[in-house]
Amino acid sequence: MVVRVNGRLVQRQGMPITCGDFHGIGVPKVRVSGLPVATLGAFGFTTGHQAFKPTFAVQASTDVKVLGAGVIRERDAYAPHSDGTTNHVGKANPTP
């Protein structure tokens, strides 16, 4: 099932981020296609990749929320993260 919020795909646990990272844990009891939905706050962190430490989402829907937190959608931004030498940012890049 493809679910969109404000016309954009919903980010879910384990889905990719454009910088090469992946979204970490989503809201356990709210699932889309069997995977927990990603939101700002406690369920908005990434897994980290290579030497880049985990980071967190800084953008989400303002009108569609789960447990009071905005649902992260395709192209929503994550905070910059570093490997100690360089910084980069990523955007949610979920697959259907």
mmCIF file of C-alpha atoms in Angstrom:
data_model
loop_
_atom_site.group_PDB
_atom_site.id
_atom_site.type_symbol
_atom_site.label_atom_id
_atom_site.label_comp_id
_atom_site.label_asym_id
_atom_site.label_seq_id
_atom_site.Cartn_x
_atom_site.Cartn_y
_atom_site.Cartn_z
ATOM 1 C CA MET A 1 0.000 0.000 0.000
ATOM 2 C CA VAL A 2 1.337 3.455 -0.889
ATOM 3 C CA VAL A 3 0.501 6.137 1.675
ATOM 4 C CA ARG A 4 1.051 9.819 1.047
ATOM 5 C CA VAL A 5 0.798 12.784 3.398
ATOM 6 C CA ASN A 6 0.308 16.143 1.703
ATOM 7 C CA GLY A 7 0.989 14.356 -1.620
ATOM 8 C CA ARG A 8 4.374 12.966 -0.514
ATOM 9 C CA LEU A 9 5.368 9.410 0.442
ATOM 10 C CA VAL A 10 5.567 8.685 4.176
ATOM 11 C CA GLN A 11 9.014 7.981 5.660
ATOM 12 C CA ARG A 12 9.193 4.664 7.550
ATOM 13 C CA GLN A 13 11.642 2.723 9.672
ATOM 14 C CA GLY A 14 14.651 1.596 7.628
ATOM 15 C CA MET A 15 13.844 3.774 4.591
ATOM 16 C CA PRO A 16 16.720 5.641 2.886
ATOM 17 C CA ILE A 17 17.841 9.234 3.257
ATOM 18 C CA THR A 18 19.523 10.989 0.325
ATOM 19 C CA CYS A 19 22.911 11.258 2.108
ATOM 20 C CA GLY A 20 23.287 7.465 2.345
ATOM 21 C CA ASP A 21 21.849 7.138 5.859
ATOM 22 C CA PHE A 22 18.664 5.282 6.840
ATOM 23 C CA HIS A 23 15.809 6.206 9.139
ATOM 24 C CA GLY A 24 15.997 4.404 12.487
ATOM 25 C CA ILE A 25 13.086 3.319 14.671
ATOM 26 C CA GLY A 26 9.558 4.435 13.804
ATOM 27 C CA VAL A 27 6.360 4.507 15.902
ATOM 28 C CA PRO A 28 5.873 0.780 16.707
ATOM 29 C CA LYS A 29 2.061 0.672 16.630
ATOM 30 C CA VAL A 30 1.524 2.908 13.572
ATOM 31 C CA ARG A 31 2.586 1.095 10.413
ATOM 32 C CA VAL A 32 2.472 1.611 6.662
ATOM 33 C CA SER A 33 3.154 -1.461 4.527
ATOM 34 C CA GLY A 34 4.223 -3.270 7.703
ATOM 35 C CA LEU A 35 6.892 -0.729 8.714
ATOM 36 C CA PRO A 36 6.634 1.765 11.614
ATOM 37 C CA VAL A 37 5.994 5.383 10.574
ATOM 38 C CA ALA A 38 8.737 7.984 11.194
ATOM 39 C CA THR A 39 7.879 11.178 13.101
ATOM 40 C CA LEU A 40 9.723 14.123 14.601
ATOM 41 C CA GLY A 41 11.043 13.709 18.133
ATOM 42 C CA ALA A 42 11.676 10.303 19.700
ATOM 43 C CA PHE A 43 10.981 8.485 16.407
ATOM 44 C CA GLY A 44 12.875 10.930 14.159
ATOM 45 C CA PHE A 45 16.461 9.620 14.335
ATOM 46 C CA THR A 46 18.662 7.989 11.701
ATOM 47 C CA THR A 47 20.972 4.985 12.053
ATOM 48 C CA GLY A 48 24.180 6.774 11.035
ATOM 49 C CA HIS A 49 26.407 5.588 8.187
ATOM 50 C CA GLN A 50 30.136 5.092 7.606
ATOM 51 C CA ALA A 51 31.787 7.492 10.111
ATOM 52 C CA PHE A 52 28.740 9.807 10.168
ATOM 53 C CA LYS A 53 26.937 9.661 13.501
ATOM 54 C CA PRO A 54 23.120 9.384 13.648
ATOM 55 C CA THR A 55 21.178 12.604 13.175
ATOM 56 C CA PHE A 56 17.509 13.600 13.426
ATOM 57 C CA ALA A 57 14.695 14.958 11.296
ATOM 58 C CA VAL A 58 14.075 18.705 11.472
ATOM 59 C CA GLN A 59 11.097 18.893 9.108
ATOM 60 C CA ALA A 60 7.740 17.095 8.933
ATOM 61 C CA SER A 61 4.054 17.605 8.266
ATOM 62 C CA THR A 62 2.481 20.324 10.388
ATOM 63 C CA ASP A 63 -1.055 19.023 9.968
ATOM 64 C CA VAL A 64 -0.703 15.210 10.004
ATOM 65 C CA LYS A 65 0.584 13.925 13.331
ATOM 66 C CA VAL A 66 1.063 10.651 15.197
ATOM 67 C CA LEU A 67 1.171 10.878 18.998
ATOM 68 C CA GLY A 68 1.404 14.669 18.621
ATOM 69 C CA ALA A 69 4.496 14.603 16.365
ATOM 70 C CA GLY A 70 4.562 15.495 12.659
ATOM 71 C CA VAL A 71 4.843 12.625 10.165
ATOM 72 C CA ILE A 72 8.087 12.734 8.145
ATOM 73 C CA ARG A 73 7.474 12.786 4.384
ATOM 74 C CA GLU A 74 9.472 12.440 1.193
ATOM 75 C CA ARG A 75 11.943 15.367 0.859
ATOM 76 C CA ASP A 76 11.655 16.431 4.536
ATOM 77 C CA ALA A 77 15.056 17.494 5.910
ATOM 78 C CA TYR A 78 17.360 15.961 8.513
ATOM 79 C CA ALA A 79 19.912 17.966 10.549
ATOM 80 C CA PRO A 80 23.496 18.073 9.251
ATOM 81 C CA HIS A 81 25.830 15.401 10.571
ATOM 82 C CA SER A 82 29.586 14.939 10.494
ATOM 83 C CA ASP A 83 32.284 12.323 10.193
ATOM 84 C CA GLY A 84 34.705 14.650 12.004
ATOM 85 C CA THR A 85 35.989 16.152 8.759
ATOM 86 C CA THR A 86 32.973 17.016 6.621
ATOM 87 C CA ASN A 87 29.296 17.755 7.204
ATOM 88 C CA HIS A 88 26.352 16.937 5.016
ATOM 89 C CA VAL A 89 22.556 16.927 5.160
ATOM 90 C CA GLY A 90 19.988 14.505 3.864
ATOM 91 C CA LYS A 91 16.318 14.397 2.961
ATOM 92 C CA ALA A 92 13.792 11.616 3.420
ATOM 93 C CA ASN A 93 13.801 9.405 0.335
ATOM 94 C CA PRO A 94 11.246 6.630 1.021
ATOM 95 C CA THR A 95 10.362 3.968 -1.505
ATOM 96 C CA PRO A 96 6.707 2.994 -2.111
#
